[in-house]
mmCIF file of C-alpha atoms in Angstrom:
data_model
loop_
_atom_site.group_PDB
_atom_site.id
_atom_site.type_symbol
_atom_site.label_atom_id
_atom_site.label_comp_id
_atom_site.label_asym_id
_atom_site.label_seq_id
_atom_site.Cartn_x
_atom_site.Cartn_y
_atom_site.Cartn_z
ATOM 1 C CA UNK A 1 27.469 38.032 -60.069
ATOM 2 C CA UNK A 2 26.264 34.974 -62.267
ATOM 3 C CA UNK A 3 23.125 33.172 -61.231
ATOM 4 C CA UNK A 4 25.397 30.181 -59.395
ATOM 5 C CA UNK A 5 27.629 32.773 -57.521
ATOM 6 C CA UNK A 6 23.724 34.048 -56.402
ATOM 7 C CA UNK A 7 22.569 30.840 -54.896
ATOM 8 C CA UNK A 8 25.636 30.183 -52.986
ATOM 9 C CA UNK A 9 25.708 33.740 -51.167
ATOM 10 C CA UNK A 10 22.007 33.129 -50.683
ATOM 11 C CA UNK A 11 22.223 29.631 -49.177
ATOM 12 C CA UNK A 12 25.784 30.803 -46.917
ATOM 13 C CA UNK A 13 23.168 33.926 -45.562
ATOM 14 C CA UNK A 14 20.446 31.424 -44.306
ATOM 15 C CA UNK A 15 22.651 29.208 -42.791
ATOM 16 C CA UNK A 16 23.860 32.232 -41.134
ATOM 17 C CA UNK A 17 20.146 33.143 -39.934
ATOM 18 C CA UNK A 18 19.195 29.487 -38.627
ATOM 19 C CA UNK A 19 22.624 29.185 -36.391
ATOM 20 C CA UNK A 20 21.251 32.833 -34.991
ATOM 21 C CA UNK A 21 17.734 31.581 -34.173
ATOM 22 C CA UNK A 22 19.156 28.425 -33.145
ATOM 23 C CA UNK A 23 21.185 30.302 -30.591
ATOM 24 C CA UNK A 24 18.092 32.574 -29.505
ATOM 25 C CA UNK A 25 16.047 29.108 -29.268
ATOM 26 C CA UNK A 26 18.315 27.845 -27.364
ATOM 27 C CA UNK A 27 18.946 30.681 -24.578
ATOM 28 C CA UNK A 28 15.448 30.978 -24.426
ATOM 29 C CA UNK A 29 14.809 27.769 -23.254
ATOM 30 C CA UNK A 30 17.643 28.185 -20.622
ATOM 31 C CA UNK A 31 15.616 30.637 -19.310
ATOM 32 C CA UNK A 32 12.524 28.870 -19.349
ATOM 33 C CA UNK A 33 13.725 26.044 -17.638
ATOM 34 C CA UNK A 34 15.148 27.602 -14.836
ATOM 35 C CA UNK A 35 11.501 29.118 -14.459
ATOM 36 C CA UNK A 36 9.693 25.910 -14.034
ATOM 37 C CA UNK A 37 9.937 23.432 -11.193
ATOM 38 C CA UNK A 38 12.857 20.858 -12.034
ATOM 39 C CA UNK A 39 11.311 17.019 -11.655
ATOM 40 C CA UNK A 40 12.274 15.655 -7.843
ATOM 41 C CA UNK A 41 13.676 12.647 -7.215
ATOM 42 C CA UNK A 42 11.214 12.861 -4.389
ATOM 43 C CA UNK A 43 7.746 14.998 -5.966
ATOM 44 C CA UNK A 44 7.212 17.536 -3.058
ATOM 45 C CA UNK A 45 10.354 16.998 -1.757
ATOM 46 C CA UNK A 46 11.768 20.537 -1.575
ATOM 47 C CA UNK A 47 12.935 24.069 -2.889
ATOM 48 C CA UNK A 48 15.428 26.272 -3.940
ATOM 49 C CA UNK A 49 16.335 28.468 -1.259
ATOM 50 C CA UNK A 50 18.017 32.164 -1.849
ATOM 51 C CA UNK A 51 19.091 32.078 1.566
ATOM 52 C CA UNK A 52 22.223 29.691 2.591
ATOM 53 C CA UNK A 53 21.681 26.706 3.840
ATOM 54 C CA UNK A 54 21.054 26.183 7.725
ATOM 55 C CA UNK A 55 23.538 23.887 10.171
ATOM 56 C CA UNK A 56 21.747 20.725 11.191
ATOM 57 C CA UNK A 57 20.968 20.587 14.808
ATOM 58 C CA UNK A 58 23.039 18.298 16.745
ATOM 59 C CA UNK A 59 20.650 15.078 17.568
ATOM 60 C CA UNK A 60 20.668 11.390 18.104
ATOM 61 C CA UNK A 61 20.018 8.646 15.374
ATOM 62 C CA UNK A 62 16.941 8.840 14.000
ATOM 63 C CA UNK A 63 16.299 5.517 12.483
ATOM 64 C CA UNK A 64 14.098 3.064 13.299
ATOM 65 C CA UNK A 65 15.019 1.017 15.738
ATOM 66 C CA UNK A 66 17.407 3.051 17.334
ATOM 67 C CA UNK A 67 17.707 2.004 21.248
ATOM 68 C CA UNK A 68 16.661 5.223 23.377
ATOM 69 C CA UNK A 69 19.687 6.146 25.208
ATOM 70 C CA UNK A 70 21.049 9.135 26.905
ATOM 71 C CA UNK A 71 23.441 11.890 25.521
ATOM 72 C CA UNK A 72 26.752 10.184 26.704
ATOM 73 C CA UNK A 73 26.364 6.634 25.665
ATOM 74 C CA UNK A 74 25.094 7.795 21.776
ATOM 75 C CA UNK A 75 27.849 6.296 19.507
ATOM 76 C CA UNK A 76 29.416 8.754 16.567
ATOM 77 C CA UNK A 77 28.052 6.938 14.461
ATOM 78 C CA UNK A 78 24.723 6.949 15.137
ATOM 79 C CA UNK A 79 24.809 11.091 16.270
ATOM 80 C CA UNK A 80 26.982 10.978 12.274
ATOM 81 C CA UNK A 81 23.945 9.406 10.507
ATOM 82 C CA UNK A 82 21.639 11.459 11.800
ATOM 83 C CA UNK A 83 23.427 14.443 11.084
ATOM 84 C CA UNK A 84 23.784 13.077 7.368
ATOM 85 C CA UNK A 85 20.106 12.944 7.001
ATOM 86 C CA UNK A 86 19.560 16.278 7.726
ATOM 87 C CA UNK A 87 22.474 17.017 5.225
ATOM 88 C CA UNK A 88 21.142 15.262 2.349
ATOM 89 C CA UNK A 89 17.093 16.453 3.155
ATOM 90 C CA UNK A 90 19.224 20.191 2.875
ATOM 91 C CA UNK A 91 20.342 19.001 -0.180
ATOM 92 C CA UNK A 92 17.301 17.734 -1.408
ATOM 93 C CA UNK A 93 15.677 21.109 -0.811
ATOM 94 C CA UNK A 94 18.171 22.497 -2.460
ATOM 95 C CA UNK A 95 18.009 21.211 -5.981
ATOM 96 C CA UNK A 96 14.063 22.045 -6.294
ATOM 97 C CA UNK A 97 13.123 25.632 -8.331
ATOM 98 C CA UNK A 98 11.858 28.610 -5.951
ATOM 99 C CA UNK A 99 8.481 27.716 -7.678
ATOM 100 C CA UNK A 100 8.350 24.906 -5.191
ATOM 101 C CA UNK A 101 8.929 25.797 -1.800
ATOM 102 C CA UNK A 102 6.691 23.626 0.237
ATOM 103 C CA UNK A 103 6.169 20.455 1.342
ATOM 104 C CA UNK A 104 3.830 17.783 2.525
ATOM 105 C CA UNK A 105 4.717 14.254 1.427
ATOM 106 C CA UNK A 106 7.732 12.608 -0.010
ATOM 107 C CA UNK A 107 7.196 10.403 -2.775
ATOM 108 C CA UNK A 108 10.658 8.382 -2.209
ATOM 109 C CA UNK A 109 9.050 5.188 -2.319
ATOM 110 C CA UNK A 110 10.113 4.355 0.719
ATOM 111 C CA UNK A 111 7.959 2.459 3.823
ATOM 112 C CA UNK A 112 8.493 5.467 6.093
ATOM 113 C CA UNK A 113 6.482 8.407 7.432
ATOM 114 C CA UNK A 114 7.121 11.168 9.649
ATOM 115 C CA UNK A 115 5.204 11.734 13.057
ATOM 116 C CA UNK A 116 5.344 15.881 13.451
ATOM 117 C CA UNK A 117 3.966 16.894 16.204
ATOM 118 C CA UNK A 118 3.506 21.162 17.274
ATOM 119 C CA UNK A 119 5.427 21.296 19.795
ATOM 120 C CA UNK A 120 3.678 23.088 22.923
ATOM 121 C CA UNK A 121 1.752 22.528 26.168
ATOM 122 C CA UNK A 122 2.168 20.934 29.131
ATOM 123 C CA UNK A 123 5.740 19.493 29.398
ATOM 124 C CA UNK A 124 4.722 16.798 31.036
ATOM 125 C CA UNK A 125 2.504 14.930 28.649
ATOM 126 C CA UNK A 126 5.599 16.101 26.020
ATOM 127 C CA UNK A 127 7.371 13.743 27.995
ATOM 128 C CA UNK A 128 5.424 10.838 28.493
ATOM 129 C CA UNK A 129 4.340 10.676 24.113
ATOM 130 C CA UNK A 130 8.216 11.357 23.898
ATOM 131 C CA UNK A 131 8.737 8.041 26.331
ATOM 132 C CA UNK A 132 5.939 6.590 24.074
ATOM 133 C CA UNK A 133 7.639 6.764 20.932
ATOM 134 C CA UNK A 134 10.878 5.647 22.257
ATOM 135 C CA UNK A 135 9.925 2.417 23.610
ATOM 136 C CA UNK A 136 8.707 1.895 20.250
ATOM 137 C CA UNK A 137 12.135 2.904 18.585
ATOM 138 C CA UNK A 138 9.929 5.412 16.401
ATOM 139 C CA UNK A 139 11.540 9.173 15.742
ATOM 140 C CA UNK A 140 9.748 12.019 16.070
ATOM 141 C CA UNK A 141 9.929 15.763 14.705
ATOM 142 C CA UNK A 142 8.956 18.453 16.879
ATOM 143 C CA UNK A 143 8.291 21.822 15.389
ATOM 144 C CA UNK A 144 8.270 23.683 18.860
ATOM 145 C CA UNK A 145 7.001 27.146 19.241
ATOM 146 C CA UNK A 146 9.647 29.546 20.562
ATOM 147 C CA UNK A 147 7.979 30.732 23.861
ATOM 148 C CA UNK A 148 7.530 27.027 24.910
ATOM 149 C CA UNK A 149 10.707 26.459 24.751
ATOM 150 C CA UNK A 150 11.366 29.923 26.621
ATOM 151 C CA UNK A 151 9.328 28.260 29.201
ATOM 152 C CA UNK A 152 10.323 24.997 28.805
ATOM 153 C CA UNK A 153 14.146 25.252 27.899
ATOM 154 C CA UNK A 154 15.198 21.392 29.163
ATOM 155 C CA UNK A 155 12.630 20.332 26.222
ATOM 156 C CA UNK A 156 14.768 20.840 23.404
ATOM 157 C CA UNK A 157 17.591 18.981 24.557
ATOM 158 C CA UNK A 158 15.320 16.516 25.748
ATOM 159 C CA UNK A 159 13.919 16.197 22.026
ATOM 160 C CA UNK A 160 16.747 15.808 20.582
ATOM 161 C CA UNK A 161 18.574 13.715 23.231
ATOM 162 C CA UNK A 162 15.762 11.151 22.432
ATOM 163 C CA UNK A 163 17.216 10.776 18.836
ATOM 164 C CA UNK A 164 13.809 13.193 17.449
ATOM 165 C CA UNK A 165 14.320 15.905 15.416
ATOM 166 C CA UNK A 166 13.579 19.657 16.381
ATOM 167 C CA UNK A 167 12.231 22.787 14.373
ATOM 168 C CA UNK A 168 10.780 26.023 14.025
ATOM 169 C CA UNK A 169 6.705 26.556 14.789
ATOM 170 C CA UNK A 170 7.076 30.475 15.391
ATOM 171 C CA UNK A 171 7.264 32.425 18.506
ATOM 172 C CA UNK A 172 4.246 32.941 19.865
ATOM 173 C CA UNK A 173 2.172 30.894 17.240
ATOM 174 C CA UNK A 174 0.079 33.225 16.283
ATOM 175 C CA UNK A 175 -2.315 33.447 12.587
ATOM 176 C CA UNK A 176 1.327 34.185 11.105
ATOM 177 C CA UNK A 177 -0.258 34.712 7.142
ATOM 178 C CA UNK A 178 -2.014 37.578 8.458
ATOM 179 C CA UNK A 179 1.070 39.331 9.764
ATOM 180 C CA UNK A 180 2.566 42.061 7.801
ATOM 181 C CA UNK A 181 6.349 40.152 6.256
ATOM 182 C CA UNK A 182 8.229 42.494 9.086
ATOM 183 C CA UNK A 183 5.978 40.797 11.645
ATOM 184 C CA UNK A 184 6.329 37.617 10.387
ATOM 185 C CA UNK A 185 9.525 37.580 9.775
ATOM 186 C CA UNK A 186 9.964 38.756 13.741
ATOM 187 C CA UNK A 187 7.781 35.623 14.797
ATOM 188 C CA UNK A 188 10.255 33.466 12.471
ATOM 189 C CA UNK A 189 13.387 34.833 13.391
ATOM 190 C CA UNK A 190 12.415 35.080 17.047
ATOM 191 C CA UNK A 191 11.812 30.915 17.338
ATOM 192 C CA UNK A 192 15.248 30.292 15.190
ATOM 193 C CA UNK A 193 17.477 32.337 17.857
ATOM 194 C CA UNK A 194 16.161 30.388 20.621
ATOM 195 C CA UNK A 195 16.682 27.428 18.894
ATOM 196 C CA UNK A 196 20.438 28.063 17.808
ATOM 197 C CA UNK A 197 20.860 29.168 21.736
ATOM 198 C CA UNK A 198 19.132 26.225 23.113
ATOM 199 C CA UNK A 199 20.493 23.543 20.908
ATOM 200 C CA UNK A 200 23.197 25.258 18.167
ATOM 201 C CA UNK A 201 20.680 25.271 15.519
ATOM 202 C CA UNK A 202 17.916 26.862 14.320
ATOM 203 C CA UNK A 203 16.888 23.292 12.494
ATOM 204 C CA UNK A 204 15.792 22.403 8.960
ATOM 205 C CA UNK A 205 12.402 22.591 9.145
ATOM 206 C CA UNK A 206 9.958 25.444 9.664
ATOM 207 C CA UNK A 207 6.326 25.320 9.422
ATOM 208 C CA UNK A 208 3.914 28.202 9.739
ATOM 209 C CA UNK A 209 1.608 28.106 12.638
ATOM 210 C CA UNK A 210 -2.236 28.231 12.493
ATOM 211 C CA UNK A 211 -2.257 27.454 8.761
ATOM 212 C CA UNK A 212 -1.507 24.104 6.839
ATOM 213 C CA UNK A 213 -0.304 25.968 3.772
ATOM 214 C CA UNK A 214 2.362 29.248 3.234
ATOM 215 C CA UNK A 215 1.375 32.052 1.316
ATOM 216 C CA UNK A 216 4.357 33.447 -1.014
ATOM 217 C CA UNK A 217 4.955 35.832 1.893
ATOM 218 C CA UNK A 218 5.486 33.497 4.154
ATOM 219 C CA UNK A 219 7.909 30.982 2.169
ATOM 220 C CA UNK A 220 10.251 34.550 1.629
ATOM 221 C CA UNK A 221 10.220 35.308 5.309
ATOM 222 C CA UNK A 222 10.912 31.862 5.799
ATOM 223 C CA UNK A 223 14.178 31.808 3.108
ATOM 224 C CA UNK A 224 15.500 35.573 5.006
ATOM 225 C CA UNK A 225 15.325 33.390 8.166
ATOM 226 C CA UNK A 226 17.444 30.545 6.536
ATOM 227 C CA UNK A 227 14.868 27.861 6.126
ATOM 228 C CA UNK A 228 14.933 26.267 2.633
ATOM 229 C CA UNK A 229 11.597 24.442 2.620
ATOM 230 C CA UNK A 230 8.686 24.726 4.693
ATOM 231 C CA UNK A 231 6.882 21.995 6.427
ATOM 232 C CA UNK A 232 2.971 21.112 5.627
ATOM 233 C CA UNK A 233 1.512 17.903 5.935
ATOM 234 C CA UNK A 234 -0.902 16.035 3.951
ATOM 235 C CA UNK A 235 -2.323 13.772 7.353
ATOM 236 C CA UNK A 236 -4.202 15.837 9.960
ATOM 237 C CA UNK A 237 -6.038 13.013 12.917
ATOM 238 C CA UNK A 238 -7.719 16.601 14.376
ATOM 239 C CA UNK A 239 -6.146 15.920 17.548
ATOM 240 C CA UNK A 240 -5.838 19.298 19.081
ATOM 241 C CA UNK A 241 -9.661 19.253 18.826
ATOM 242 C CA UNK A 242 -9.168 16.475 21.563
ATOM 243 C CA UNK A 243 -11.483 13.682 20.401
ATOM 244 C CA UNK A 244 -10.837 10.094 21.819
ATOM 245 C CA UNK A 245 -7.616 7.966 21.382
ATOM 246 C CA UNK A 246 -9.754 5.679 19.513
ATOM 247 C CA UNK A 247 -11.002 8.220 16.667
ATOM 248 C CA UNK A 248 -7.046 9.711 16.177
ATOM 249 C CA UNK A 249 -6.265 6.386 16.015
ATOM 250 C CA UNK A 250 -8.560 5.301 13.541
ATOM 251 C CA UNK A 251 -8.627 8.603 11.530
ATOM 252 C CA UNK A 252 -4.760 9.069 11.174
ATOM 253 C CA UNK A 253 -4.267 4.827 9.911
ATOM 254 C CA UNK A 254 -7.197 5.578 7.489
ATOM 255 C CA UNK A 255 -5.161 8.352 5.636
ATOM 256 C CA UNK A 256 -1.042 7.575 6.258
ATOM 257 C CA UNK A 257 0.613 6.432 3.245
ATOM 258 C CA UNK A 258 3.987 5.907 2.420
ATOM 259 C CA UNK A 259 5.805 9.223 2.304
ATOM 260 C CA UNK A 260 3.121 10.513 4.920
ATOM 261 C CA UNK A 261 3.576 13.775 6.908
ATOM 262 C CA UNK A 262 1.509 13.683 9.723
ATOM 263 C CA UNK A 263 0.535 16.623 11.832
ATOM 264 C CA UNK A 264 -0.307 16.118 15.848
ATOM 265 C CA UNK A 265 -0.027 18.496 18.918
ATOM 266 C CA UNK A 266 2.069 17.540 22.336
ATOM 267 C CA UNK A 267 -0.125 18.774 25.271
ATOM 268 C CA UNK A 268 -3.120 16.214 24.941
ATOM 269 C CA UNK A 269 -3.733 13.303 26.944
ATOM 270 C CA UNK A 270 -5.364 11.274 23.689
ATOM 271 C CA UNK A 271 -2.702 11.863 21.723
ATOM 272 C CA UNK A 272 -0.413 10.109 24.148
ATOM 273 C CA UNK A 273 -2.978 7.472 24.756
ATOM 274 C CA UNK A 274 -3.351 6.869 21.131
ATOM 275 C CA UNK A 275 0.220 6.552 20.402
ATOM 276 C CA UNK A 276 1.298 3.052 20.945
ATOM 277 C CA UNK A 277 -2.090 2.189 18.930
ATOM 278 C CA UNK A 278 -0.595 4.229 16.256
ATOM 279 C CA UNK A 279 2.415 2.971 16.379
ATOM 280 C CA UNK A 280 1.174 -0.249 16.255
ATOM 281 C CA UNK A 281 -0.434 0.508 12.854
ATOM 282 C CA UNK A 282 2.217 1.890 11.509
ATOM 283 C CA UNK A 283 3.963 -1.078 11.701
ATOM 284 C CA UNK A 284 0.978 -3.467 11.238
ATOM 285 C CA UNK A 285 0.881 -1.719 7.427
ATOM 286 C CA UNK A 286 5.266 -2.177 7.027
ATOM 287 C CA UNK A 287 5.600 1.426 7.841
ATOM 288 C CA UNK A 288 8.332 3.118 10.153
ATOM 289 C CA UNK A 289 8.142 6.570 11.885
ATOM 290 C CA UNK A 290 11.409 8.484 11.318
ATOM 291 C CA UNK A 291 12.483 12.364 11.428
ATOM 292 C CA UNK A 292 11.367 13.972 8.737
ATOM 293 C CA UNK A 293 15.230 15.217 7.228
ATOM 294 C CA UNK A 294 15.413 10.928 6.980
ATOM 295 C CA UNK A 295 11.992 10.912 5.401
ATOM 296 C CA UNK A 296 13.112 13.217 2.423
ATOM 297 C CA UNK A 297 16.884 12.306 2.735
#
């Protein structure tokens, strides 16, 4: 072989070798990419889920200004919208990387926040915040604990009949992230089946009880119960620690933002007192309290 034939076989056997480490390159970044947490249209806004997606519970509008009516005199449309919220916050959730599988904010941009309250204690007072809220067309998400509503089973029609949005707080709400993932997964599981009874639905949202946070444990037993997402907050007033009106007041308009998720407790008297004040706030500062499937929807 002369000295051109030489060169050409050489340069035809690199070109060979780059297309080869251009295709290794390029699978390699495939796989990194699926690895790391894809950009959200909303940051914070949800996660992958291996387990398929949940049926939104059946509930009223949720956006602002909604009048507060009963079951029967709800349009379709309104009962449709709703039920497209909590589609599209599904959907949301869905797009996100397993490496992101909590959430405490939304970062839509929009003047909205979501008022989630843990849903237990004395019916009652549930009732009068939930009366509250709707004579200041504001939407609510209650993340109930199972054996309240075992107790209490007119409360989660009564929730959702109010156009507010319902979810999962556990079964007995016990320090869940020191359960064994069995156990936990029981506690989970447990609050979903009275949900679906109750209302159709286990709901969209799940958050842990007696921690803000999930550990890795937790968001898995979460996914094998078919919740995408779980719920934390980044606003905490303290209320359950029953200080005045005044101070959950003051404390929770201090810290809300736009894309806010607050955390507050039915079953104390301040909280309801402090309410309208809230309320008030909220809208003082341009900001509307919806369910939280609108807030990330």
């Amino acid at each position: 072989m002369n000295a051109p034939d030489r060169r050409t076989a050489l340069r035809a056997g690199l070109a060979v070798l780059g297309t080869a480490a251009a295709s290794a390159g390029l699978a390699a970044c495939s796989d990194g990419k699926a690895a790391r947490t894809e950009p959200a249209a909303s940051q914070g806004s949800g996660a992958r889920a291996a387990a398929p997606a949940v049926s939104p519970a059946p509930t009223s509008a949720s956006a602002p200004g909604a009048a507060s009516t009963s079951p029967s005199s709800r349009t379709q449309a309104e009962a449709t919208a709703q039920a497209q919220a909590e589609a599209r916050a599904q959907d949301l959730a869905g797009t996100q990387t397993q490496a992101f599988t909590e959430v405490d904010h939304a970062a839509t941009g929009r003047a909205q926040v979501a008022l989630t309250f843990h849903g237990d204690g004395d019916p009652q007072l549930a009732q009068s915040l939930l009366k509250e809220a709707e004579a200041d067309d504001a939407r609510l998400t209650v993340l109930a604990v199972g054996r309240w509503l075992g107790g209490n089973p007119e409360m989660a029609r009564r929730v959702l009949d109010g156009g507010h949005e319902l979810g999962n707080h556990t079964e007995n709400h016990v320090d869940i992230s020191r359960l064994s993932p069995s156990a936990a997964f029981a506690e989970i599981e447990a609050c979903a089946a009275r949900l679906r009874k109750l209302t159709g639905s286990p709901g969209v949202w799940f958050r842990p009880s007696q921690t803000q946070h999930a550990n890795p444990m937790l968001v898995e037993q979460a996914r094998r119960a078919g919740y995408r997402t779980v719920l934390s907050y980044d606003v905490d007033p303290l209320d359950y620690e029953d200080p005045s009106a005044a101070q959950i007041t003051e404390r929770l308009l201090a810290a809300v933002h736009p894309g806010a998720v607050v955390s507050m407790h039915l079953g104390h008297q301040h909280t309801v007192t402090a309410l309208p004040a809230v309320l008030a706030g909220l809208k003082a500062r341009g900001l509307a309290a919806v369910t939280t499937s609108e807030l990330f929807s």
